[in-house]
Coordinates of C-alpha atoms in Angstrom, one line a residue:
M72 CA -2.6 21.0 1.2
K73 CA -2.5 19.1 -2.0
H74 CA 0.6 19.8 -4.2
S75 CA 2.8 17.6 -6.4
L76 CA 5.6 20.1 -5.4
P77 CA 5.7 22.3 -2.4
L78 CA 3.8 25.5 -3.0
A79 CA 6.8 27.7 -1.9
A80 CA 8.9 26.1 -4.7
L81 CA 6.1 26.6 -7.3
L82 CA 5.7 30.2 -6.3
L83 CA 9.6 30.8 -6.4
A84 CA 9.6 29.5 -9.9
S85 CA 6.7 31.7 -11.0
S86 CA 8.6 34.7 -9.5
L87 CA 11.5 34.2 -11.9
V88 CA 9.4 34.5 -15.0
P89 CA 6.9 36.9 -16.4
A90 CA 3.5 36.3 -14.7
A91 CA 1.7 33.3 -16.2
P92 CA -1.8 34.2 -17.4
A93 CA -4.8 33.8 -15.2
L94 CA -7.2 31.1 -16.5
A95 CA -9.3 32.3 -19.3
A96 CA -13.0 32.6 -19.5
E97 CA -15.0 29.6 -20.7
G98 CA -14.0 28.4 -24.2
E99 CA -10.8 30.5 -24.3
A100 CA -7.4 28.9 -24.6
V101 CA -4.8 28.9 -21.7
Q102 CA -1.3 28.6 -22.8
A103 CA 1.9 28.8 -20.6
Q104 CA 4.5 30.5 -22.7
P105 CA 8.1 29.4 -22.3
V106 CA 10.8 32.1 -21.5
E107 CA 13.7 32.8 -23.7
S108 CA 16.6 30.6 -22.8
T109 CA 19.8 32.1 -21.4
T110 CA 23.0 30.6 -20.1
S111 CA 22.0 30.9 -16.5
S112 CA 20.8 27.9 -14.6
T113 CA 17.9 29.9 -13.2
S114 CA 16.5 30.6 -16.7
D115 CA 16.9 26.9 -17.6
T116 CA 14.8 25.9 -14.5
T117 CA 12.3 28.5 -15.3
T118 CA 11.8 27.3 -18.9
E119 CA 11.4 23.7 -17.7
N120 CA 8.7 24.7 -15.1
L121 CA 6.6 26.5 -17.8
A122 CA 6.7 24.1 -20.7
P123 CA 4.3 24.8 -23.7
I124 CA 0.9 22.9 -23.1
P125 CA 0.3 20.3 -25.8
P126 CA -2.8 20.9 -28.0
A127 CA -4.5 17.7 -26.8
V128 CA -4.0 18.7 -23.1
Q129 CA -5.2 22.2 -23.9
K130 CA -8.4 20.9 -25.3
T131 CA -9.1 18.8 -22.2
M132 CA -8.3 21.8 -19.9
D133 CA -10.9 23.9 -21.7
K134 CA -13.6 21.3 -21.1
L135 CA -12.4 20.9 -17.4
F136 CA -12.6 24.6 -16.7
T137 CA -16.3 24.5 -17.9
L138 CA -17.1 21.8 -15.3
Q139 CA -14.9 23.3 -12.6
P140 CA -15.3 27.1 -12.9
E141 CA -13.2 27.6 -9.7
L142 CA -10.1 26.8 -11.8
K143 CA -10.6 30.0 -13.7
K144 CA -9.6 32.0 -10.7
L145 CA -6.2 30.4 -10.5
T146 CA -2.9 31.0 -12.3
I147 CA -0.6 28.4 -13.9
V148 CA 2.7 28.2 -11.8
M149 CA 4.1 25.1 -13.3
S150 CA 3.5 23.1 -16.5
Q151 CA 5.9 20.2 -17.1
S152 CA 6.3 17.2 -19.4
Q153 CA 7.3 13.9 -17.9
E154 CA 8.8 12.2 -20.9
D155 CA 9.6 8.9 -19.2
S156 CA 5.9 8.3 -18.3
G157 CA 4.2 10.1 -21.2
R158 CA 2.4 12.5 -18.8
F159 CA 2.0 16.2 -18.6
S160 CA 1.5 17.9 -15.2
I161 CA 0.2 21.4 -14.4
S162 CA 0.0 23.2 -11.0
L163 CA -2.1 26.3 -10.4
S164 CA -2.5 28.7 -7.5
N165 CA -4.0 32.0 -6.5
R166 CA -1.0 33.2 -4.6
K167 CA 1.3 36.0 -5.7
P168 CA 5.1 35.6 -5.1
E169 CA 5.1 38.1 -2.2
E170 CA 2.3 36.1 -0.4
Q171 CA 4.0 32.8 -0.6
G172 CA 4.9 32.7 3.1
N173 CA 1.3 32.9 4.3
Q174 CA -0.9 29.8 3.7
K175 CA -4.1 31.5 4.8
G176 CA -6.4 32.1 1.8
A177 CA -4.3 29.9 -0.5
S178 CA -6.1 27.9 -3.2
N179 CA -4.3 25.5 -5.6
A180 CA -4.8 22.7 -8.0
D181 CA -2.8 19.9 -9.5
L182 CA -3.6 18.3 -12.9
M183 CA -2.1 15.4 -14.8
F184 CA -2.7 14.4 -18.3
D185 CA -1.7 11.8 -20.9
T186 CA 0.6 13.9 -23.1
K187 CA -0.5 12.2 -26.4
T188 CA -4.2 11.8 -26.0
G189 CA -4.8 14.7 -23.5
E190 CA -6.8 12.3 -21.2
L191 CA -7.2 13.7 -17.7
L192 CA -5.6 11.2 -15.3
R193 CA -5.6 13.2 -12.1
L194 CA -7.3 16.2 -10.6
N195 CA -6.7 17.6 -7.1
L196 CA -8.3 20.8 -5.9
N197 CA -7.8 22.6 -2.6
I198 CA -9.9 25.7 -2.6
W199 CA -9.7 27.9 0.5
E200 CA -13.4 28.9 0.4
W201 CA -14.4 25.2 0.5
A202 CA -12.8 24.6 3.8
S203 CA -15.1 22.6 6.2
D204 CA -14.5 20.0 8.9
K205 CA -17.9 18.4 8.0
S206 CA -17.9 15.2 5.9
P207 CA -20.5 14.9 3.1
S208 CA -23.2 12.4 3.3
L209 CA -23.1 9.2 1.3
K210 CA -26.1 10.5 -0.7
L211 CA -24.4 13.8 -1.6
T212 CA -21.1 12.0 -2.4
Y213 CA -22.8 9.6 -4.7
E214 CA -25.0 12.2 -6.5
S215 CA -22.1 14.7 -7.0
A216 CA -19.6 12.2 -8.1
D217 CA -22.0 10.5 -10.5
K218 CA -23.0 13.8 -12.0
F219 CA -19.4 14.8 -12.6
L220 CA -18.5 11.4 -14.1
T221 CA -21.4 11.5 -16.5
E222 CA -20.7 15.1 -17.6
W223 CA -17.0 14.3 -17.9
L224 CA -17.1 11.0 -19.8
G225 CA -20.4 11.2 -21.4
T226 CA -23.5 9.0 -20.9
E227 CA -22.3 6.0 -23.0
E228 CA -18.8 5.9 -21.4
R229 CA -20.4 6.1 -17.9
K230 CA -22.2 2.9 -18.6
K231 CA -18.8 1.0 -18.4
F232 CA -18.8 1.5 -14.6
G233 CA -21.1 0.3 -11.9
K234 CA -22.8 2.0 -9.0
P235 CA -20.4 4.1 -6.8
K236 CA -19.5 2.8 -3.3
S237 CA -17.6 4.5 -0.6
N238 CA -15.1 2.9 1.7
S239 CA -12.9 5.8 2.7
G240 CA -12.9 9.5 3.5
G241 CA -10.7 11.9 5.4
S242 CA -9.5 15.4 6.0
S243 CA -6.4 17.6 5.8
S244 CA -5.7 20.6 7.9
I245 CA -3.2 23.4 8.2
D246 CA -2.2 25.6 11.2
N247 CA -2.6 29.4 10.6
E248 CA -0.3 32.0 11.9
D249 CA -3.1 33.3 14.1
G250 CA -3.3 30.0 15.9
T251 CA -6.4 28.9 14.2
Q252 CA -6.7 25.6 12.2
T253 CA -8.4 25.3 8.7
T254 CA -9.7 21.8 7.7
W255 CA -11.0 20.3 4.5
S256 CA -13.0 17.1 4.7
E257 CA -14.1 14.9 1.9
R258 CA -15.5 11.5 1.1
T259 CA -14.4 9.2 -1.8
A260 CA -16.5 7.3 -4.2
D261 CA -15.2 4.4 -6.3
F262 CA -16.8 3.4 -9.5
P263 CA -16.1 -0.2 -10.4
L264 CA -15.2 -1.2 -13.9
M265 CA -17.8 -3.7 -15.3
L266 CA -16.8 -6.7 -17.2
N267 CA -19.4 -9.2 -18.5
G268 CA -21.8 -7.4 -16.1
I269 CA -19.6 -8.2 -13.1
P270 CA -17.7 -5.5 -11.1
V271 CA -14.0 -5.4 -10.9
E272 CA -12.3 -4.9 -7.5
G273 CA -8.9 -3.3 -7.4
N274 CA -9.2 0.4 -8.0
V275 CA -9.3 0.2 -11.8
G276 CA -12.3 2.5 -12.2
P277 CA -12.6 6.2 -11.6
R278 CA -12.2 7.6 -8.1
I279 CA -13.9 10.8 -7.1
S280 CA -13.8 12.7 -3.8
V281 CA -16.5 15.1 -2.8
D282 CA -16.7 17.7 0.0
S283 CA -19.7 18.7 2.2
F284 CA -20.8 21.3 -0.3
G285 CA -21.0 18.8 -3.2
H286 CA -17.8 20.1 -4.8
V287 CA -15.6 17.6 -6.6
T288 CA -12.2 17.9 -5.0
S289 CA -10.3 15.1 -6.7
Y290 CA -10.5 12.7 -9.7
S291 CA -8.3 9.9 -10.8
Y292 CA -8.7 7.3 -13.5
D293 CA -6.1 5.6 -15.7
P294 CA -7.9 4.1 -18.7
I295 CA -7.2 0.5 -19.6
D296 CA -7.2 -0.9 -23.1
L297 CA -9.4 -3.9 -22.7
D298 CA -8.8 -5.1 -26.3
K299 CA -5.3 -6.3 -25.2
I300 CA -6.7 -8.1 -22.1
T301 CA -8.0 -11.7 -21.8
V302 CA -10.8 -11.5 -19.4
P303 CA -11.9 -14.9 -17.7
K304 CA -15.4 -15.9 -18.7
P305 CA -18.1 -16.5 -16.0
D306 CA -19.8 -19.3 -18.0
T307 CA -18.1 -22.2 -16.3
A308 CA -18.6 -20.9 -12.7
L309 CA -20.6 -22.9 -10.2
S310 CA -24.0 -21.6 -9.2
V311 CA -24.3 -19.5 -6.0
E312 CA -26.1 -22.4 -4.2
E313 CA -23.4 -24.9 -5.3
I314 CA -20.6 -22.6 -4.2
K315 CA -22.3 -22.1 -0.8
Q316 CA -22.2 -25.8 -0.1
K317 CA -18.4 -25.8 -0.8
I318 CA -17.2 -22.7 1.1
A319 CA -19.6 -22.3 4.0
T320 CA -19.0 -24.6 7.0
A321 CA -19.7 -24.5 10.7
D322 CA -16.0 -24.0 11.2
S323 CA -16.5 -20.5 9.9
V324 CA -18.9 -19.6 12.6
S325 CA -17.5 -18.3 16.0
L326 CA -19.3 -17.7 19.3
S327 CA -18.5 -14.7 21.5
Y328 CA -19.9 -12.2 24.0
V329 CA -20.1 -8.5 23.5
E330 CA -20.7 -6.6 26.9
A331 CA -21.8 -3.4 25.2
Q332 CA -23.3 -4.2 21.8
P333 CA -24.5 -0.9 20.2
E334 CA -27.9 -0.7 18.8
E335 CA -26.4 1.6 16.2
Y336 CA -22.8 2.4 15.2
S337 CA -22.5 6.1 15.4
R338 CA -19.7 8.8 15.5
S339 CA -20.4 9.6 19.2
M340 CA -20.8 6.3 21.1
D341 CA -21.4 8.3 24.4
N342 CA -25.2 8.6 23.6
T343 CA -25.6 5.2 21.9
K344 CA -27.7 2.6 23.7
T345 CA -25.9 -0.8 24.3
K346 CA -26.8 -4.2 25.6
P347 CA -24.9 -7.4 26.4
V348 CA -25.3 -10.1 23.7
L349 CA -24.1 -13.6 23.0
R350 CA -23.6 -13.7 19.3
Y351 CA -22.4 -15.9 16.4
D352 CA -20.3 -14.3 13.8
F353 CA -19.5 -15.6 10.3
Y354 CA -15.8 -15.2 9.6
N355 CA -15.3 -15.9 5.9
F356 CA -13.8 -12.9 4.0
G357 CA -11.7 -14.8 1.5
Y358 CA -11.8 -15.2 -2.3
Y359 CA -12.7 -18.6 -3.9
Q360 CA -12.0 -20.2 -7.2
P361 CA -15.4 -20.2 -9.0
Q362 CA -15.2 -23.7 -10.4
T363 CA -13.8 -25.5 -7.3
G364 CA -14.6 -23.4 -4.3
K365 CA -11.0 -23.6 -3.3
A366 CA -9.6 -20.4 -1.5
V367 CA -7.1 -18.4 -3.7
D368 CA -4.5 -15.8 -3.3
T369 CA -5.7 -13.0 -5.5
M370 CA -2.2 -11.5 -5.9
S371 CA -1.0 -14.7 -7.7
G372 CA -4.2 -16.4 -8.6
K373 CA -2.9 -19.6 -6.9
E374 CA -4.9 -21.8 -4.6
L375 CA -4.2 -21.5 -0.8
A376 CA -3.2 -24.4 1.3
D377 CA -5.8 -25.6 3.8
E378 CA -4.0 -24.2 6.8
Q379 CA -3.8 -20.8 5.1
S380 CA -7.5 -20.6 4.5
K381 CA -9.0 -21.9 7.8
P382 CA -9.5 -19.7 10.8
T383 CA -7.1 -20.1 13.7
P384 CA -8.7 -21.7 16.8
N385 CA -8.6 -19.9 20.1
K386 CA -6.4 -21.5 22.7
K387 CA -6.9 -21.4 26.5
V388 CA -4.5 -19.8 29.0
E389 CA -4.7 -19.2 32.7
L390 CA -3.4 -16.0 34.4
S391 CA -2.8 -14.8 37.9
P392 CA -3.1 -11.2 37.0
K393 CA -1.4 -8.6 39.4
G394 CA -3.7 -5.8 38.1
Q395 CA -1.0 -3.2 38.0
Q396 CA -2.5 0.0 36.4
L397 CA -0.8 2.2 33.9
I398 CA -1.9 5.9 34.1
V399 CA -0.8 8.7 31.9
R400 CA -2.1 12.3 32.1
S401 CA 0.7 14.3 30.4
E402 CA 3.4 14.0 27.8
E403 CA 6.1 13.7 30.5
E404 CA 4.2 10.8 32.1
A405 CA 3.8 9.3 28.7
K406 CA 7.6 9.3 28.2
Q407 CA 8.2 7.9 31.7
L408 CA 5.8 5.1 30.9
L409 CA 7.8 4.3 27.7
A410 CA 11.0 4.0 29.7
K411 CA 9.2 1.8 32.3
V412 CA 7.6 -0.8 30.0
F413 CA 10.1 -1.2 27.2
D414 CA 13.5 -2.8 27.7
N415 CA 15.3 -0.2 25.7
K416 CA 16.1 2.9 27.8
D417 CA 18.7 4.2 25.3
A418 CA 16.1 4.5 22.5
V419 CA 13.5 6.0 24.9
A420 CA 16.0 8.6 26.2
K421 CA 16.5 10.0 22.7
L422 CA 12.8 10.4 22.1
R423 CA 11.4 14.0 21.7
I424 CA 7.8 15.1 21.8
E425 CA 6.4 15.7 18.2
E426 CA 5.2 19.2 17.8
R427 CA 1.8 18.6 16.1
R428 CA -1.8 19.7 16.2
G429 CA -4.5 17.0 16.2
M430 CA -7.0 16.7 13.4
A431 CA -10.5 18.1 14.1
W432 CA -11.9 14.6 14.9
E433 CA -9.3 14.0 17.6
K434 CA -10.8 16.8 19.7
E435 CA -14.0 14.7 20.1
S436 CA -12.2 11.4 20.6
P437 CA -12.3 9.9 24.1
Q438 CA -8.6 9.1 23.7
Q439 CA -5.6 11.4 24.2
V440 CA -2.7 10.4 22.1
Y441 CA 1.0 11.4 22.8
H442 CA 3.4 11.1 19.8
F443 CA 7.2 10.9 20.1
S444 CA 10.2 10.5 17.6
T445 CA 13.9 10.7 17.5
E446 CA 15.8 13.5 15.6
D447 CA 16.9 11.1 12.9
D448 CA 13.2 9.8 12.5
Q449 CA 14.4 6.3 13.0
T450 CA 12.4 5.6 16.1
Y451 CA 8.7 6.4 16.9
A452 CA 6.6 5.9 19.8
S453 CA 2.9 6.6 20.8
V454 CA 0.8 6.4 23.9
A455 CA -3.0 6.5 23.9
A456 CA -4.9 6.9 27.2
D457 CA -8.5 7.6 28.3
K458 CA -9.0 11.4 28.5
K459 CA -11.0 11.2 31.7
T460 CA -9.2 8.5 33.7
G461 CA -5.7 8.5 32.2
Q462 CA -6.0 4.7 31.9
V463 CA -3.4 3.6 29.3
Q464 CA -5.1 1.8 26.3
Y465 CA -2.3 1.5 23.7
V466 CA 1.5 1.8 23.5
S467 CA 3.9 1.3 20.7
L468 CA 7.7 1.7 20.0
Q469 CA 9.0 1.4 16.5
L470 CA 12.7 1.0 16.0
N471 CA 14.9 1.5 13.0
T472 CA 12.0 1.4 10.5
D473 CA 14.3 1.5 7.5
Q474 CA 16.3 -1.6 8.4
K475 CA 15.6 -4.7 6.3
A476 CA 13.8 -7.4 8.0
Q477 CA 15.8 -10.6 8.9
P478 CA 14.8 -14.2 9.6
A479 CA 13.4 -14.7 13.2
K480 CA 15.8 -15.2 16.0
V481 CA 13.1 -15.7 18.5
T482 CA 10.5 -18.6 18.3
Q483 CA 6.8 -18.0 18.7
D484 CA 6.8 -20.0 21.9
E485 CA 9.4 -17.7 23.4
A486 CA 7.5 -14.7 22.2
F487 CA 4.3 -16.0 23.7
A488 CA 6.0 -16.5 27.1
T489 CA 7.1 -12.9 27.0
A490 CA 3.7 -11.7 26.1
R491 CA 1.9 -13.8 28.8
N492 CA 4.3 -12.6 31.5
F493 CA 3.7 -9.0 30.5
L494 CA -0.1 -9.5 30.6
E495 CA 0.0 -11.2 33.9
K496 CA 1.5 -8.0 35.3
Y497 CA -0.9 -5.5 33.8
A498 CA -4.2 -7.3 32.8
S499 CA -7.4 -6.6 34.8
P500 CA -7.9 -8.7 37.9
S501 CA -10.9 -10.3 36.0
A502 CA -8.6 -11.8 33.4
T503 CA -7.9 -15.2 34.9
Q504 CA -9.3 -17.3 32.2
L505 CA -8.4 -16.3 28.7
K506 CA -8.4 -17.5 25.1
W507 CA -5.7 -16.3 22.7
T508 CA -4.9 -16.3 19.1
G509 CA -1.5 -15.8 17.6
F510 CA -0.8 -14.1 14.2
T511 CA 2.3 -14.7 12.2
Y512 CA 2.5 -13.5 8.6
P513 CA 4.3 -16.0 6.4
E514 CA 6.6 -14.5 3.7
R515 CA 5.0 -14.7 0.3
E516 CA 6.9 -14.5 -3.0
L517 CA 6.0 -11.7 -5.3
P518 CA 3.9 -12.7 -8.2
S519 CA 5.5 -13.4 -11.5
W520 CA 4.0 -10.3 -13.1
V521 CA 5.8 -7.9 -10.7
D522 CA 8.9 -6.4 -12.2
K523 CA 11.3 -6.0 -9.2
S524 CA 13.5 -3.5 -11.2
K525 CA 10.5 -1.0 -11.2
L526 CA 9.8 -1.1 -7.5
P527 CA 10.6 1.9 -5.4
E528 CA 14.2 2.2 -4.1
G529 CA 14.8 1.0 -0.6
L530 CA 11.7 -1.2 -0.7
T531 CA 12.5 -4.1 1.6
E532 CA 11.4 -7.7 1.0
H533 CA 8.4 -8.5 2.9
Q534 CA 9.2 -10.6 6.0
P535 CA 7.4 -10.7 9.4
K536 CA 9.1 -8.5 12.0
E537 CA 7.0 -9.4 15.0
Y538 CA 4.6 -11.9 16.5
S539 CA 1.2 -10.6 17.5
F540 CA -1.0 -12.2 20.2
F541 CA -4.6 -11.4 21.0
F542 CA -6.0 -12.4 24.3
Y543 CA -9.7 -12.4 25.3
E544 CA -11.2 -12.6 28.7
T545 CA -13.8 -15.4 28.9
Y546 CA -17.2 -16.1 30.6
Q547 CA -18.4 -19.7 30.7
G548 CA -15.4 -20.5 28.4
V549 CA -16.7 -17.9 25.7
P550 CA -14.4 -15.0 24.6
I551 CA -15.6 -11.4 25.6
M552 CA -14.8 -9.3 22.6
D553 CA -14.8 -5.9 24.5
R554 CA -12.2 -7.3 26.9
T555 CA -9.4 -7.9 24.6
Y556 CA -5.6 -7.5 25.0
Q557 CA -2.9 -7.4 22.3
V558 CA 0.9 -7.7 22.7
S559 CA 3.4 -7.8 19.9
V560 CA 6.9 -9.1 20.3
D561 CA 9.9 -8.4 18.1
N562 CA 11.2 -11.6 16.5
Q563 CA 14.8 -10.4 16.6
T564 CA 15.2 -9.2 20.1
G565 CA 12.3 -10.8 21.9
N566 CA 11.3 -7.4 23.3
I567 CA 7.7 -6.1 23.4
V568 CA 7.1 -3.4 20.7
S569 CA 3.4 -2.7 21.2
F570 CA 0.5 -3.6 23.5
S571 CA -3.1 -2.6 24.2
L572 CA -5.0 -3.1 27.4
T573 CA -8.7 -3.1 28.1
T574 CA -10.1 -0.9 30.7
P575 CA -10.6 -2.8 34.0
K576 CA -14.2 -3.6 34.9
D577 CA -15.6 -5.2 37.9
K578 CA -19.2 -5.8 37.0
L579 CA -20.1 -8.7 34.6
D580 CA -23.7 -9.2 33.5
L581 CA -23.8 -11.6 30.5
P582 CA -26.4 -14.0 29.1
D583 CA -26.1 -17.7 29.9
S584 CA -24.5 -19.7 27.1
K585 CA -26.0 -23.1 28.1
D586 CA -29.2 -23.0 26.1
I587 CA -28.5 -21.5 22.7
V588 CA -28.8 -22.4 19.0
T589 CA -26.1 -24.6 17.5
K590 CA -23.4 -23.5 15.1
E591 CA -25.2 -25.3 12.3
Q592 CA -28.4 -23.4 13.1
A593 CA -26.4 -20.2 13.1
L594 CA -24.8 -21.0 9.8
E595 CA -28.3 -21.7 8.3
A596 CA -29.4 -18.3 9.5
F597 CA -26.4 -16.6 7.9
L598 CA -26.9 -18.4 4.6
K599 CA -30.5 -17.2 4.4
N600 CA -29.2 -13.6 4.6
K601 CA -25.8 -13.8 2.9
S602 CA -24.7 -15.0 -0.4
P603 CA -21.4 -15.1 -2.3
K604 CA -21.2 -13.2 -5.6
L605 CA -19.0 -13.4 -8.6
Q606 CA -16.6 -10.6 -9.0
Y607 CA -13.3 -9.8 -10.8
V608 CA -10.2 -8.8 -8.8
W609 CA -7.4 -7.1 -10.6
P610 CA -4.3 -7.4 -8.5
Q611 CA -1.9 -4.5 -8.1
Y612 CA 1.4 -4.1 -6.4
F613 CA 2.5 -0.5 -6.0
D614 CA 2.0 1.0 -9.4
Q615 CA 2.2 -2.3 -11.2
R616 CA -1.0 -4.1 -12.4
A617 CA -1.4 -7.8 -13.2
P618 CA -1.9 -8.7 -16.9
A619 CA -5.5 -9.6 -16.4
P620 CA -8.2 -9.8 -13.8
I621 CA -9.0 -12.9 -11.8
L622 CA -12.6 -14.2 -11.5
V623 CA -13.5 -15.2 -8.0
Y624 CA -16.5 -15.8 -5.6
A625 CA -16.6 -13.5 -2.5
W626 CA -19.2 -12.9 0.1
D627 CA -21.4 -10.0 -0.5
Y628 CA -21.4 -7.5 2.4
S629 CA -22.8 -4.6 0.5
E630 CA -25.8 -4.5 2.8
G631 CA -23.6 -4.4 5.9
Y632 CA -22.2 -7.0 8.4
G633 CA -24.6 -8.9 10.7
Y634 CA -24.5 -11.4 13.5
V635 CA -26.8 -14.1 14.7
D636 CA -28.2 -13.8 18.2
A637 CA -27.3 -17.1 19.9
L638 CA -30.3 -17.0 22.2
T639 CA -32.9 -16.5 19.4
G640 CA -31.2 -17.5 16.2
Q641 CA -32.3 -14.2 14.7
Y642 CA -30.0 -12.6 12.1
I643 CA -29.3 -8.9 13.1
I644 CA -27.7 -6.1 11.1
V645 CA -26.6 -3.1 13.2
P646 CA -27.4 0.2 11.4
N647 CA -24.4 2.4 10.8
E648 CA -25.1 6.1 11.3
R649 CA -22.3 7.1 8.9
D650 CA -24.1 5.2 6.1
E651 CA -27.3 7.0 6.8
E652 CA -26.0 10.6 6.6

């Protein structure tokens, strides 16, 4: 449920004061009246929870209730001024005090405004009648979000933002007393701010969520005073063709097998047709300085060193795998597995099974996931296994998550030896010839524009806590991407903290890699179908934003991600069912 404060607390507050008015009909004012102050602390709290609504905020609310009529059915249970941030927040609900213990049928809303201007900054709606576990289509999301934005801001103001795009969605659920579950699903559309006709990345435009009925369920937008911002000009940027020559090289092209390449990416892969392919992929997702083509760190705007911007080459390793299988079919077996594979029996002994109900999508997932934690919430563990076979696919153990990271006590070579020895025990018998890539995340200093004194309390400095290694089975020396193993090792203790295993397979039927197009030919095919584009990136760190956006070149993947068939040289984009809904 979406609340800035727990619903029970809001309803308790409302039970201590005269009932707040239900929202008025269209055009009528809604005013939360303060209660006469007394010497009791209860009355003081009550007065604070129902602060008078500023006129500027009231005017915005009247307009909002016209566009969102469902709000008129709710009652104000909290109105509060946040003087330190200059914001005014309001919570509404349809629940009476005596109904506060029962969530079934509950609807609520949270609103946040700029106190002085009355500008709407946040809107969150959770309406009981809108419950559905079905996600909206992209088409419905874009149309509903665009309609609301145009009506809310006006036609001229809407022109400041580009076409919406959706990279996220989700759902929330509650467990009812009768054992049923109620779910709300939504998809989010982001509207990029446009500067000099170029979109700005970095969540600086409006963000709107829509449900499967086309209702707007959330809105957020913090306006920026662009008159005080120095925006880099695009005039001096190299042309697209010039920048291609500087940033696209054969080193960015990688060859791999996929045993089961889908003809279409869909929600249910069980009915999706697949085929084995040998493919070239173009790995180049960075940002580039538009005058030089040098890779840049968008948090600081500084150019990256060559070793930071180049892909890590795969290295060979030979194994004599024992092929020991890990099988889990129950929570008890999952806990026994944790004790078996992790060298920390004391921590595992304190784990308890988390009482939780899975989200709606988990019921359709081919995976069964078991979750564990300790009473003090300092240790977490999870085990994922195939529902049909019990074959373990992923295991993790997180210890003392609130401890500050320390410099590594274990070298990468020592960690690799641990990972290799573990894999030799549990990898599939076919995993004799592997290629591997190791990932370490170097510590980076915070950009100069970040005020450390304003960061959340308890925030630890970013330092890597583990080494992560990815291993790929090979055929004719080429990695097979659907036969991937991952092992992560704690850099303090040298113990394994997580791993994933591929399902053992005996049959291997892959194309021959001897007579294929070259990397250079594959790169040419990519460049005929992909181009970099200019965009602004506005860096953010928590709730702090950089003083100005950065102008960069980045590859355009708005039409999807494709690969080059190594046998034919053809560029192929695999349709995504989710994008077509």
